[in-house]
Amino acid sequence: MVVLRKGSQGTTVAQLQEILKKKGYPVQPDGVFGQQTYIAVCQYQEKNGLTADGIVGNDTWNLLSGKNATPPTPPTPVSQPVTNAAPPAAPQTATLDYAETAALLDVEEAAIRAVCEIESGG
């Protein structure tokens, strides 16, 4: 099965967009996996219990085609030994992440930034 993601192009992307459109998602079947298709895929994945990463792999294709796919089981946590090492630094969020998250949640980007600033204590 072909894996599709943002930036993919071609007839398989157009087929994906047709399926999403039939399922009620506002995408235009133009064969280009852009922002609208990415948001629709993330919403579809979240609604169906998959990781909302915007990547159309086997599990997403199986659900879209009506096959029953079982979402992967989360890994069992492994206990870590206690050390005196400093905790790892928090990952930096790229500006694009704010815009994509705002679009995905249908809120203003400034609202996402404000919540992040307040919740991180910064």
N, CA, C and O atoms as a printed pandas DataFrame, in Angstrom:
     atom_number atom_name residue_name chain_id  residue_number  x_coord  y_coord  z_coord
0              1         N          MET        A               1    0.845   -1.172    0.000
1              2        CA          MET        A               1    0.000    0.000    0.000
2              3         C          MET        A               1    0.895    1.241    0.000
3              4         O          MET        A               1    1.913    1.282    0.691
4              5         N          VAL        A               2    0.514    2.228   -0.764
5              6        CA          VAL        A               2    1.287    3.461   -0.881
6              7         C          VAL        A               2    1.066    4.321    0.363
7              8         O          VAL        A               2   -0.072    4.518    0.789
8              9         N          VAL        A               3    2.137    4.827    0.935
9             10        CA          VAL        A               3    2.053    5.739    2.075
10            11         C          VAL        A               3    2.014    7.160    1.522
11            12         O          VAL        A               3    2.860    7.556    0.720
12            13         N          LEU        A               4    1.007    7.919    1.971
13            14        CA          LEU        A               4    0.854    9.300    1.523
14            15         C          LEU        A               4    1.015   10.245    2.701
15            16         O          LEU        A               4    0.649    9.926    3.832
16            17         N          ARG        A               5    1.567   11.410    2.414
17            18        CA          ARG        A               5    1.737   12.446    3.443
18            19         C          ARG        A               5    1.756   13.788    2.747
19            20         O          ARG        A               5    1.728   13.879    1.520
20            21         N          LYS        A               6    1.805   14.838    3.570
21            22        CA          LYS        A               6    1.846   16.199    3.047
22            23         C          LYS        A               6    2.966   16.323    2.020
23            24         O          LYS        A               6    4.110   15.958    2.291
24            25         N          GLY        A               7    2.630   16.839    0.842
25            26        CA          GLY        A               7    3.598   16.988   -0.224
26            27         C          GLY        A               7    3.463   15.922   -1.309
27            28         O          GLY        A               7    3.967   16.097   -2.418
28            29         N          SER        A               8    2.771   14.793   -0.986
29            30        CA          SER        A               8    2.558   13.753   -1.987
30            31         C          SER        A               8    1.652   14.284   -3.099
31            32         O          SER        A               8    0.822   15.165   -2.873
32            33         N          GLN        A               9    1.826   13.736   -4.297
33            34        CA          GLN        A               9    1.009   14.155   -5.430
34            35         C          GLN        A               9    0.707   12.956   -6.303
35            36         O          GLN        A               9    1.440   11.967   -6.297
36            37         N          GLY        A              10   -0.387   13.051   -7.060
37            38        CA          GLY        A              10   -0.694   12.023   -8.036
38            39         C          GLY        A              10   -2.098   11.477   -7.919
39            40         O          GLY        A              10   -2.920   11.973   -7.149
40            41         N          THR        A              11   -2.353   10.436   -8.707
41            42        CA          THR        A              11   -3.701    9.867   -8.765
42            43         C          THR        A              11   -4.104    9.193   -7.458
43            44         O          THR        A              11   -5.285    9.185   -7.111
44            45         N          THR        A              12   -3.146    8.629   -6.728
45            46        CA          THR        A              12   -3.488    7.996   -5.450
46            47         C          THR        A              12   -3.934    9.045   -4.444
47            48         O          THR        A              12   -4.830    8.789   -3.640
48            49         N          VAL        A              13   -3.322   10.221   -4.479
49            50        CA          VAL        A              13   -3.751   11.315   -3.600
50            51         C          VAL        A              13   -5.166   11.740   -3.989
51            52         O          VAL        A              13   -6.003   11.978   -3.118
52            53         N          ALA        A              14   -5.435   11.836   -5.282
53            54        CA          ALA        A              14   -6.778   12.210   -5.749
54            55         C          ALA        A              14   -7.806   11.176   -5.288
55            56         O          ALA        A              14   -8.923   11.537   -4.917
56            57         N          GLN        A              15   -7.435    9.890   -5.308
57            58        CA          GLN        A              15   -8.339    8.847   -4.829
58            59         C          GLN        A              15   -8.599    9.004   -3.331
59            60         O          GLN        A              15   -9.735    8.871   -2.876
60            61         N          LEU        A              16   -7.550    9.286   -2.575
61            62        CA          LEU        A              16   -7.699    9.546   -1.140
62            63         C          LEU        A              16   -8.657   10.711   -0.920
63            64         O          LEU        A              16   -9.559   10.631   -0.086
64            65         N          GLN        A              17   -8.462   11.781   -1.661
65            66        CA          GLN        A              17   -9.300   12.967   -1.507
66            67         C          GLN        A              17  -10.758   12.670   -1.862
67            68         O          GLN        A              17  -11.669   13.188   -1.215
68            69         N          GLU        A              18  -10.986   11.845   -2.877
69            70        CA          GLU        A              18  -12.358   11.451   -3.239
70            71         C          GLU        A              18  -13.017   10.693   -2.087
71            72         O          GLU        A              18  -14.176   10.942   -1.756
72            73         N          ILE        A              19  -12.275    9.772   -1.482
73            74        CA          ILE        A              19  -12.809    8.994   -0.354
74            75         C          ILE        A              19  -13.146    9.928    0.804
75            76         O          ILE        A              19  -14.223    9.834    1.391
76            77         N          LEU        A              20  -12.212   10.838    1.132
77            78        CA          LEU        A              20  -12.454   11.770    2.233
78            79         C          LEU        A              20  -13.659   12.669    1.943
79            80         O          LEU        A              20  -14.463   12.953    2.831
80            81         N          LYS        A              21  -13.769   13.106    0.706
81            82        CA          LYS        A              21  -14.897   13.968    0.320
82            83         C          LYS        A              21  -16.215   13.215    0.487
83            84         O          LYS        A              21  -17.185   13.777    0.996
84            85         N          LYS        A              22  -16.262   11.942    0.062
85            86        CA          LYS        A              22  -17.474   11.127    0.212
86            87         C          LYS        A              22  -17.824   10.907    1.677
87            88         O          LYS        A              22  -18.987   10.698    2.023
88            89         N          LYS        A              23  -16.803   10.958    2.540
89            90        CA          LYS        A              23  -17.039   10.782    3.974
90            91         C          LYS        A              23  -17.367   12.104    4.664
91            92         O          LYS        A              23  -17.512   12.152    5.886
92            93         N          GLY        A              24  -17.484   13.184    3.871
93            94        CA          GLY        A              24  -17.926   14.461    4.421
94            95         C          GLY        A              24  -16.829   15.448    4.770
95            96         O          GLY        A              24  -17.104   16.476    5.389
96            97         N          TYR        A              25  -15.602   15.164    4.390
97            98        CA          TYR        A              25  -14.501   16.077    4.698
98            99         C          TYR        A              25  -14.344   17.079    3.552
99           100         O          TYR        A              25  -14.446   16.705    2.384
100          101         N          PRO        A              26  -14.095   18.357    3.884
101          102        CA          PRO        A              26  -14.041   19.411    2.856
102          103         C          PRO        A              26  -12.711   19.467    2.111
103          104         O          PRO        A              26  -11.893   20.356    2.348
104          105         N          VAL        A              27  -12.504   18.517    1.214
105          106        CA          VAL        A              27  -11.289   18.505    0.401
106          107         C          VAL        A              27  -11.666   18.519   -1.072
107          108         O          VAL        A              27  -12.725   18.027   -1.462
108          109         N          GLN        A              28  -10.793   19.084   -1.872
109          110        CA          GLN        A              28  -10.976   19.096   -3.318
110          111         C          GLN        A              28  -10.039   18.057   -3.922
111          112         O          GLN        A              28   -8.833   18.106   -3.679
112          113         N          PRO        A              29  -10.564   17.124   -4.698
113          114        CA          PRO        A              29   -9.726   16.088   -5.309
114          115         C          PRO        A              29   -8.853   16.643   -6.431
115          116         O          PRO        A              29   -9.187   16.514   -7.609
116          117         N          ASP        A              30   -7.730   17.261   -6.056
117          118        CA          ASP        A              30   -6.830   17.853   -7.047
118          119         C          ASP        A              30   -5.532   17.073   -7.201
119          120         O          ASP        A              30   -4.693   17.428   -8.029
120          121         N          GLY        A              31   -5.357   16.011   -6.410
121          122        CA          GLY        A              31   -4.157   15.198   -6.520
122          123         C          GLY        A              31   -2.949   15.747   -5.793
123          124         O          GLY        A              31   -1.843   15.228   -5.948
124          125         N          VAL        A              32   -3.145   16.796   -4.996
125          126        CA          VAL        A              32   -2.043   17.401   -4.240
126          127         C          VAL        A              32   -2.372   17.303   -2.748
127          128         O          VAL        A              32   -3.392   17.827   -2.302
128          129         N          PHE        A              33   -1.519   16.638   -1.984
129          130        CA          PHE        A              33   -1.715   16.459   -0.540
130          131         C          PHE        A              33   -1.217   17.730    0.155
131          132         O          PHE        A              33   -0.063   17.821    0.573
132          133         N          GLY        A              34   -2.120   18.705    0.265
133          134        CA          GLY        A              34   -1.786   19.979    0.894
134          135         C          GLY        A              34   -2.385   20.091    2.276
135          136         O          GLY        A              34   -2.730   19.087    2.899
136          137         N          GLN        A              35   -2.507   21.317    2.752
137          138        CA          GLN        A              35   -2.974   21.592    4.115
138          139         C          GLN        A              35   -4.393   21.073    4.365
139          140         O          GLN        A              35   -4.652   20.474    5.409
140          141         N          GLN        A              36   -5.319   21.295    3.416
141          142        CA          GLN        A              36   -6.699   20.830    3.627
142          143         C          GLN        A              36   -6.759   19.313    3.739
143          144         O          GLN        A              36   -7.467   18.778    4.592
144          145         N          THR        A              37   -6.025   18.629    2.890
145          146        CA          THR        A              37   -6.015   17.166    2.937
146          147         C          THR        A              37   -5.369   16.694    4.237
147          148         O          THR        A              37   -5.849   15.748    4.862
148          149         N          TYR        A              38   -4.288   17.346    4.642
149          150        CA          TYR        A              38   -3.606   16.996    5.888
150          151         C          TYR        A              38   -4.578   17.120    7.076
151          152         O          TYR        A              38   -4.665   16.218    7.908
152          153         N          ILE        A              39   -5.296   18.230    7.144
153          154        CA          ILE        A              39   -6.240   18.453    8.247
154          155         C          ILE        A              39   -7.346   17.402    8.211
155          156         O          ILE        A              39   -7.711   16.851    9.250
156          157         N          ALA        A              40   -7.881   17.121    7.024
157          158        CA          ALA        A              40   -8.944   16.117    6.899
158          159         C          ALA        A              40   -8.456   14.743    7.348
159          160         O          ALA        A              40   -9.170   14.031    8.054
160          161         N          VAL        A              41   -7.247   14.370    6.942
161          162        CA          VAL        A              41   -6.692   13.071    7.338
162          163         C          VAL        A              41   -6.516   13.016    8.853
163          164         O          VAL        A              41   -6.870   12.018    9.480
164          165         N          CYS        A              42   -5.976   14.070    9.442
165          166        CA          CYS        A              42   -5.791   14.099   10.905
166          167         C          CYS        A              42   -7.127   13.974   11.630
167          168         O          CYS        A              42   -7.237   13.238   12.611
168          169         N          GLN        A              43   -8.139   14.688   11.150
169          170        CA          GLN        A              43   -9.459   14.613   11.772
170          171         C          GLN        A              43  -10.033   13.207   11.640
171          172         O          GLN        A              43  -10.595   12.673   12.596
172          173         N          TYR        A              44   -9.895   12.608   10.463
173          174        CA          TYR        A              44  -10.389   11.251   10.238
174          175         C          TYR        A              44   -9.670   10.261   11.161
175          176         O          TYR        A              44  -10.303    9.404   11.777
176          177         N          GLN        A              45   -8.351   10.389   11.249
177          178        CA          GLN        A              45   -7.578    9.483   12.102
178          179         C          GLN        A              45   -7.998    9.628   13.562
179          180         O          GLN        A              45   -8.213    8.631   14.252
180          181         N          GLU        A              46   -8.111   10.854   14.025
181          182        CA          GLU        A              46   -8.491   11.079   15.423
182          183         C          GLU        A              46   -9.879   10.505   15.698
183          184         O          GLU        A              46  -10.091    9.851   16.719
184          185         N          LYS        A              47  -10.811   10.745   14.799
185          186        CA          LYS        A              47  -12.184   10.261   14.958
186          187         C          LYS        A              47  -12.229    8.735   15.017
187          188         O          LYS        A              47  -13.114    8.167   15.657
188          189         N          ASN        A              48  -11.290    8.076   14.362
189          190        CA          ASN        A              48  -11.301    6.625   14.271
190          191         C          ASN        A              48  -10.271    5.938   15.164
191          192         O          ASN        A              48   -9.972    4.759   14.975
192          193         N          GLY        A              49   -9.731    6.670   16.132
193          194        CA          GLY        A              49   -8.856    6.060   17.135
194          195         C          GLY        A              49   -7.435    5.786   16.692
195          196         O          GLY        A              49   -6.723    5.006   17.324
196          197         N          LEU        A              50   -7.017    6.424   15.604
197          198        CA          LEU        A              50   -5.633    6.269   15.153
198          199         C          LEU        A              50   -4.815    7.473   15.598
199          200         O          LEU        A              50   -5.372    8.495   15.997
200          201         N          THR        A              51   -3.506    7.352   15.531
201          202        CA          THR        A              51   -2.636    8.482   15.799
202          203         C          THR        A              51   -2.864    9.513   14.704
203          204         O          THR        A              51   -2.712    9.211   13.520
204          205         N          ALA        A              52   -3.224   10.720   15.094
205          206        CA          ALA        A              52   -3.543   11.782   14.124
206          207         C          ALA        A              52   -2.251   12.449   13.667
207          208         O          ALA        A              52   -1.923   13.557   14.091
208          209         N          ASP        A              53   -1.517   11.748   12.788
209          210        CA          ASP        A              53   -0.241   12.272   12.313
210          211         C          ASP        A              53   -0.301   12.783   10.874
211          212         O          ASP        A              53    0.682   13.320   10.364
212          213         N          GLY        A              54   -1.460   12.617   10.216
213          214        CA          GLY        A              54   -1.596   13.103    8.848
214          215         C          GLY        A              54   -0.923   12.233    7.809
215          216         O          GLY        A              54   -0.870   12.595    6.633
216          217         N          ILE        A              55   -0.408   11.086    8.230
217          218        CA          ILE        A              55    0.246   10.166    7.304
218          219         C          ILE        A              55   -0.718    9.012    7.021
219          220         O          ILE        A              55   -1.213    8.362    7.941
220          221         N          VAL        A              56   -0.973    8.774    5.749
221          222        CA          VAL        A              56   -1.909    7.715    5.360
222          223         C          VAL        A              56   -1.111    6.448    5.075
223          224         O          VAL        A              56   -0.567    6.256    3.988
224          225         N          GLY        A              57   -1.063    5.588    6.097
225          226        CA          GLY        A              57   -0.375    4.305    5.987
226          227         C          GLY        A              57   -1.397    3.179    5.981
227          228         O          GLY        A              57   -2.572    3.405    5.691
228          229         N          ASN        A              58   -0.955    1.966    6.300
229          230        CA          ASN        A              58   -1.826    0.786    6.218
230          231         C          ASN        A              58   -3.091    0.903    7.065
231          232         O          ASN        A              58   -4.184    0.631    6.568
232          233         N          ASP        A              59   -2.966    1.302    8.336
233          234        CA          ASP        A              59   -4.139    1.372    9.203
234          235         C          ASP        A              59   -5.168    2.380    8.682
235          236         O          ASP        A              59   -6.369    2.110    8.670
236          237         N          THR        A              60   -4.678    3.538    8.254
237          238        CA          THR        A              60   -5.599    4.567    7.739
238          239         C          THR        A              60   -6.249    4.086    6.445
239          240         O          THR        A              60   -7.457    4.238    6.265
240          241         N          TRP        A              61   -5.456    3.507    5.544
241          242        CA          TRP        A              61   -6.033    2.982    4.298
242          243         C          TRP        A              61   -7.078    1.912    4.594
243          244         O          TRP        A              61   -8.143    1.903    3.976
244          245         N          ASN        A              62   -6.788    1.006    5.536
245          246        CA          ASN        A              62   -7.740   -0.057    5.869
246          247         C          ASN        A              62   -9.063    0.512    6.356
247          248         O          ASN        A              62  -10.128    0.041    5.956
248          249         N          LEU        A              63   -9.002    1.519    7.213
249          250        CA          LEU        A              63  -10.238    2.135    7.694
250          251         C          LEU        A              63  -10.970    2.868    6.574
251          252         O          LEU        A              63  -12.192    2.770    6.455
252          253         N          LEU        A              64  -10.226    3.593    5.762
253          254        CA          LEU        A              64  -10.849    4.333    4.666
254          255         C          LEU        A              64  -11.530    3.395    3.679
255          256         O          LEU        A              64  -12.564    3.738    3.107
256          257         N          SER        A              65  -10.958    2.214    3.479
257          258        CA          SER        A              65  -11.516    1.275    2.510
258          259         C          SER        A              65  -12.570    0.357    3.129
259          260         O          SER        A              65  -13.122   -0.506    2.446
260          261         N          GLY        A              66  -12.847    0.542    4.414
261          262        CA          GLY        A              66  -13.890   -0.246    5.065
262          263         C          GLY        A              66  -13.393   -1.518    5.716
263          264         O          GLY        A              66  -14.185   -2.262    6.295
264          265         N          LYS        A              67  -12.105   -1.785    5.637
265          266        CA          LYS        A              67  -11.552   -2.960    6.311
266          267         C          LYS        A              67  -11.384   -2.626    7.787
267          268         O          LYS        A              67  -11.127   -1.475    8.140
268          269         N          ASN        A              68  -11.525   -3.603    8.627
269          270        CA          ASN        A              68  -11.344   -3.377   10.060
270          271         C          ASN        A              68   -9.866   -3.407   10.389
271          272         O          ASN        A              68   -9.195   -4.424   10.213
272          273         N          ALA        A              69   -9.376   -2.297   10.859
273          274        CA          ALA        A              69   -7.979   -2.226   11.280
274          275         C          ALA        A              69   -7.946   -2.035   12.781
275          276         O          ALA        A              69   -8.743   -1.281   13.341
276          277         N          THR        A              70   -7.041   -2.706   13.413
277          278        CA          THR        A              70   -6.877   -2.559   14.849
278          279         C          THR        A              70   -5.744   -1.586   15.104
279          280         O          THR        A              70   -4.610   -1.825   14.689
280          281         N          PRO        A              71   -6.051   -0.466   15.799
281          282        CA          PRO        A              71   -4.966    0.458   16.101
282          283         C          PRO        A              71   -3.871   -0.240   16.898
283          284         O          PRO        A              71   -4.158   -1.124   17.706
284          285         N          PRO        A              72   -2.628    0.148   16.677
285          286        CA          PRO        A              72   -1.540   -0.503   17.393
286          287         C          PRO        A              72   -1.667   -0.338   18.902
287          288         O          PRO        A              72   -2.137    0.690   19.390
288          289         N          THR        A              73   -1.242   -1.366   19.633
289          290        CA          THR        A              73   -1.257   -1.320   21.091
290          291         C          THR        A              73   -0.092   -0.469   21.570
291          292         O          THR        A              73    1.037   -0.646   21.113
292          293         N          PRO        A              74   -0.363    0.466   22.500
293          294        CA          PRO        A              74    0.746    1.275   22.999
294          295         C          PRO        A              74    1.776    0.395   23.703
295          296         O          PRO        A              74    1.426   -0.615   24.314
296          297         N          PRO        A              75    3.041    0.783   23.613
297          298        CA          PRO        A              75    4.072   -0.018   24.266
298          299         C          PRO        A              75    3.916   -0.004   25.779
299          300         O          PRO        A              75    3.428    0.967   26.357
300          301         N          THR        A              76    4.337   -1.093   26.410
301          302        CA          THR        A              76    4.308   -1.178   27.867
302          303         C          THR        A              76    5.439   -0.322   28.423
303          304         O          THR        A              76    6.587   -0.442   27.996
304          305         N          PRO        A              77    5.104    0.551   29.387
305          306        CA          PRO        A              77    6.165    1.398   29.947
306          307         C          PRO        A              77    7.235    0.553   30.629
307          308         O          PRO        A              77    6.935   -0.450   31.278
308          309         N          VAL        A              78    8.466    0.969   30.472
309          310        CA          VAL        A              78    9.596    0.306   31.098
310          311         C          VAL        A              78   10.106    1.229   32.196
311          312         O          VAL        A              78   10.356    2.411   31.959
312          313         N          SER        A              79   10.257    0.681   33.398
313          314        CA          SER        A              79   10.739    1.535   34.481
314          315         C          SER        A              79   12.199    1.906   34.227
315          316         O          SER        A              79   12.999    1.085   33.779
316          317         N          GLN        A              80   12.516    3.147   34.521
317          318        CA          GLN        A              80   13.862    3.665   34.312
318          319         C          GLN        A              80   14.554    3.820   35.667
319          320         O          GLN        A              80   13.919    4.216   36.644
320          321         N          PRO        A              81   15.831    3.517   35.730
321          322        CA          PRO        A              81   16.549    3.721   36.993
322          323         C          PRO        A              81   16.640    5.217   37.307
323          324         O          PRO        A              81   16.743    6.052   36.409
324          325         N          VAL        A              82   16.600    5.525   38.588
325          326        CA          VAL        A              82   16.700    6.913   39.023
326          327         C          VAL        A              82   18.157    7.348   38.925
327          328         O          VAL        A              82   19.056    6.663   39.412
328          329         N          THR        A              83   18.376    8.491   38.289
329          330        CA          THR        A              83   19.732    9.018   38.167
330          331         C          THR        A              83   19.720   10.477   38.589
331          332         O          THR        A              83   18.659   11.084   38.740
332          333         N          ASN        A              84   20.894   11.027   38.775
333          334        CA          ASN        A              84   21.006   12.437   39.120
334          335         C          ASN        A              84   21.163   13.307   37.883
335          336         O          ASN        A              84   21.418   14.506   37.992
336          337         N          ALA        A              85   21.015   12.718   36.726
337          338        CA          ALA        A              85   21.164   13.479   35.479
338          339         C          ALA        A              85   20.000   14.454   35.322
339          340         O          ALA        A              85   18.883   14.196   35.772
340          341         N          ALA        A              86   20.286   15.553   34.687
341          342        CA          ALA        A              86   19.244   16.544   34.427
342          343         C          ALA        A              86   18.245   15.971   33.429
343          344         O          ALA        A              86   18.617   15.187   32.556
344          345         N          PRO        A              87   16.968   16.362   33.555
345          346        CA          PRO        A              87   15.974   15.867   32.609
346          347         C          PRO        A              87   16.278   16.399   31.212
347          348         O          PRO        A              87   16.888   17.459   31.074
348          349         N          PRO        A              88   15.862   15.682   30.185
349          350        CA          PRO        A              88   16.120   16.148   28.832
350          351         C          PRO        A              88   15.403   17.472   28.575
351          352         O          PRO        A              88   14.329   17.733   29.117
352          353         N          ALA        A              89   16.009   18.281   27.754
353          354        CA          ALA        A              89   15.405   19.569   27.422
354          355         C          ALA        A              89   14.120   19.336   26.649
355          356         O          ALA        A              89   14.014   18.392   25.867
356          357         N          ALA        A              90   13.141   20.210   26.877
357          358        CA          ALA        A              90   11.873   20.126   26.153
358          359         C          ALA        A              90   12.118   20.418   24.684
359          360         O          ALA        A              90   12.901   21.307   24.349
360          361         N          PRO        A              91   11.453   19.676   23.804
361          362        CA          PRO        A              91   11.639   19.936   22.381
362          363         C          PRO        A              91   11.111   21.319   22.024
363          364         O          PRO        A              91   10.128   21.790   22.594
364          365         N          GLN        A              92   11.774   21.953   21.080
365          366        CA          GLN        A              92   11.341   23.269   20.625
366          367         C          GLN        A              92   10.231   23.088   19.595
367          368         O          GLN        A              92   10.339   22.257   18.693
368          369         N          THR        A              93    9.177   23.864   19.734
369          370        CA          THR        A              93    8.075   23.797   18.796
370          371         C          THR        A              93    8.330   24.770   17.670
371          372         O          THR        A              93    8.551   25.958   17.903
372          373         N          ALA        A              94    8.300   24.278   16.474
373          374        CA          ALA        A              94    8.512   25.132   15.310
374          375         C          ALA        A              94    7.281   25.992   15.066
375          376         O          ALA        A              94    6.165   25.616   15.425
376          377         N          THR        A              95    7.495   27.141   14.455
377          378        CA          THR        A              95    6.399   28.052   14.155
378          379         C          THR        A              95    5.330   27.356   13.336
379          380         O          THR        A              95    4.142   27.607   13.535
380          381         N          LEU        A              96    5.727   26.485   12.418
381          382        CA          LEU        A              96    4.767   25.779   11.578
382          383         C          LEU        A              96    3.851   24.903   12.417
383          384         O          LEU        A              96    2.686   24.723   12.063
384          385         N          ASP        A              97    4.351   24.349   13.533
385          386        CA          ASP        A              97    3.523   23.524   14.400
386          387         C          ASP        A              97    2.356   24.323   14.963
387          388         O          ASP        A              97    1.247   23.799   15.066
388          389         N          TYR        A              98    2.581   25.568   15.326
389          390        CA          TYR        A              98    1.504   26.408   15.841
390          391         C          TYR        A              98    0.423   26.603   14.780
391          392         O          TYR        A              98   -0.766   26.483   15.072
392          393         N          ALA        A              99    0.832   26.900   13.565
393          394        CA          ALA        A              99   -0.131   27.152   12.492
394          395         C          ALA        A              99   -0.920   25.890   12.175
395          396         O          ALA        A              99   -2.138   25.953   12.003
396          397         N          GLU        A             100   -0.246   24.743   12.094
397          398        CA          GLU        A             100   -0.937   23.490   11.790
398          399         C          GLU        A             100   -1.892   23.097   12.912
399          400         O          GLU        A             100   -3.007   22.642   12.657
400          401         N          THR        A             101   -1.452   23.273   14.143
401          402        CA          THR        A             101   -2.314   22.938   15.273
402          403         C          THR        A             101   -3.535   23.844   15.303
403          404         O          THR        A             101   -4.650   23.378   15.538
404          405         N          ALA        A             102   -3.333   25.133   15.066
405          406        CA          ALA        A             102   -4.450   26.075   15.039
406          407         C          ALA        A             102   -5.439   25.707   13.941
407          408         O          ALA        A             102   -6.650   25.743   14.158
408          409         N          ALA        A             103   -4.933   25.353   12.768
409          410        CA          ALA        A             103   -5.812   24.961   11.665
410          411         C          ALA        A             103   -6.558   23.678   11.992
411          412         O          ALA        A             103   -7.747   23.558   11.698
412          413         N          LEU        A             104   -5.865   22.716   12.600
413          414        CA          LEU        A             104   -6.470   21.443   12.952
414          415         C          LEU        A             104   -7.597   21.622   13.970
415          416         O          LEU        A             104   -8.633   20.962   13.887
416          417         N          LEU        A             105   -7.379   22.526   14.933
417          418        CA          LEU        A             105   -8.377   22.754   15.982
418          419         C          LEU        A             105   -9.380   23.846   15.637
419          420         O          LEU        A             105  -10.321   24.095   16.390
420          421         N          ASP        A             106   -9.173   24.499   14.489
421          422        CA          ASP        A             106  -10.046   25.572   14.032
422          423         C          ASP        A             106  -10.099   26.710   15.059
423          424         O          ASP        A             106  -11.172   27.191   15.424
424          425         N          VAL        A             107   -8.913   27.124   15.510
425          426        CA          VAL        A             107   -8.778   28.268   16.413
426          427         C          VAL        A             107   -7.677   29.171   15.881
427          428         O          VAL        A             107   -6.935   28.792   14.975
428          429         N          GLU        A             108   -7.576   30.357   16.444
429          430        CA          GLU        A             108   -6.530   31.278   16.008
430          431         C          GLU        A             108   -5.168   30.814   16.531
431          432         O          GLU        A             108   -5.053   30.252   17.620
432          433         N          GLU        A             109   -4.150   31.066   15.722
433          434        CA          GLU        A             109   -2.798   30.683   16.107
434          435         C          GLU        A             109   -2.391   31.376   17.404
435          436         O          GLU        A             109   -1.697   30.785   18.230
436          437         N          ALA        A             110   -2.815   32.617   17.586
437          438        CA          ALA        A             110   -2.470   33.361   18.800
438          439         C          ALA        A             110   -2.996   32.651   20.050
439          440         O          ALA        A             110   -2.359   32.693   21.102
440          441         N          ALA        A             111   -4.149   32.003   19.936
441          442        CA          ALA        A             111   -4.710   31.276   21.081
442          443         C          ALA        A             111   -3.821   30.092   21.450
443          444         O          ALA        A             111   -3.595   29.826   22.630
444          445         N          ILE        A             112   -3.319   29.383   20.445
445          446        CA          ILE        A             112   -2.424   28.252   20.702
446          447         C          ILE        A             112   -1.148   28.749   21.377
447          448         O          ILE        A             112   -0.682   28.162   22.352
448          449         N          ARG        A             113   -0.589   29.841   20.845
449          450        CA          ARG        A             113    0.635   30.395   21.432
450          451         C          ARG        A             113    0.412   30.838   22.882
451          452         O          ARG        A             113    1.266   30.614   23.740
452          453         N          ALA        A             114   -0.736   31.468   23.151
453          454        CA          ALA        A             114   -1.033   31.943   24.507
454          455         C          ALA        A             114   -1.130   30.787   25.491
455          456         O          ALA        A             114   -0.587   30.857   26.593
456          457         N          VAL        A             115   -1.824   29.719   25.094
457          458        CA          VAL        A             115   -1.950   28.553   25.977
458          459         C          VAL        A             115   -0.578   27.946   26.232
459          460         O          VAL        A             115   -0.259   27.597   27.368
460          461         N          CYS        A             116    0.235   27.814   25.192
461          462        CA          CYS        A             116    1.569   27.242   25.370
462          463         C          CYS        A             116    2.410   28.092   26.321
463          464         O          CYS        A             116    3.110   27.560   27.182
464          465         N          GLU        A             117    2.340   29.399   26.165
465          466        CA          GLU        A             117    3.131   30.276   27.028
466          467         C          GLU        A             117    2.678   30.184   28.472
467          468         O          GLU        A             117    3.510   30.080   29.374
468          469         N          ILE        A             118    1.363   30.220   28.708
469          470        CA          ILE        A             118    0.838   30.171   30.062
470          471         C          ILE        A             118    1.127   28.810   30.705
471          472         O          ILE        A             118    1.585   28.746   31.845
472          473         N          GLU        A             119    0.861   27.731   29.976
473          474        CA          GLU        A             119    1.025   26.398   30.541
474          475         C          GLU        A             119    2.485   26.016   30.755
475          476         O          GLU        A             119    2.780   25.173   31.602
476          477         N          SER        A             120    3.399   26.618   30.007
477          478        CA          SER        A             120    4.809   26.294   30.179
478          479         C          SER        A             120    5.488   27.195   31.208
479          480         O          SER        A             120    6.667   27.024   31.518
480          481         N          GLY        A             121    4.728   28.154   31.731
481          482        CA          GLY        A             121    5.272   29.044   32.741
482          483         C          GLY        A             121    6.205   30.066   32.161
483          484         O          GLY        A             121    6.919   30.746   32.897
484          485         N          GLY        A             122    6.213   30.190   30.824
485          486        CA          GLY        A             122    7.148   31.120   30.182
486          487         C          GLY        A             122    6.456   32.320   29.673
487          488         O          GLY        A             122    7.093   33.207   29.104
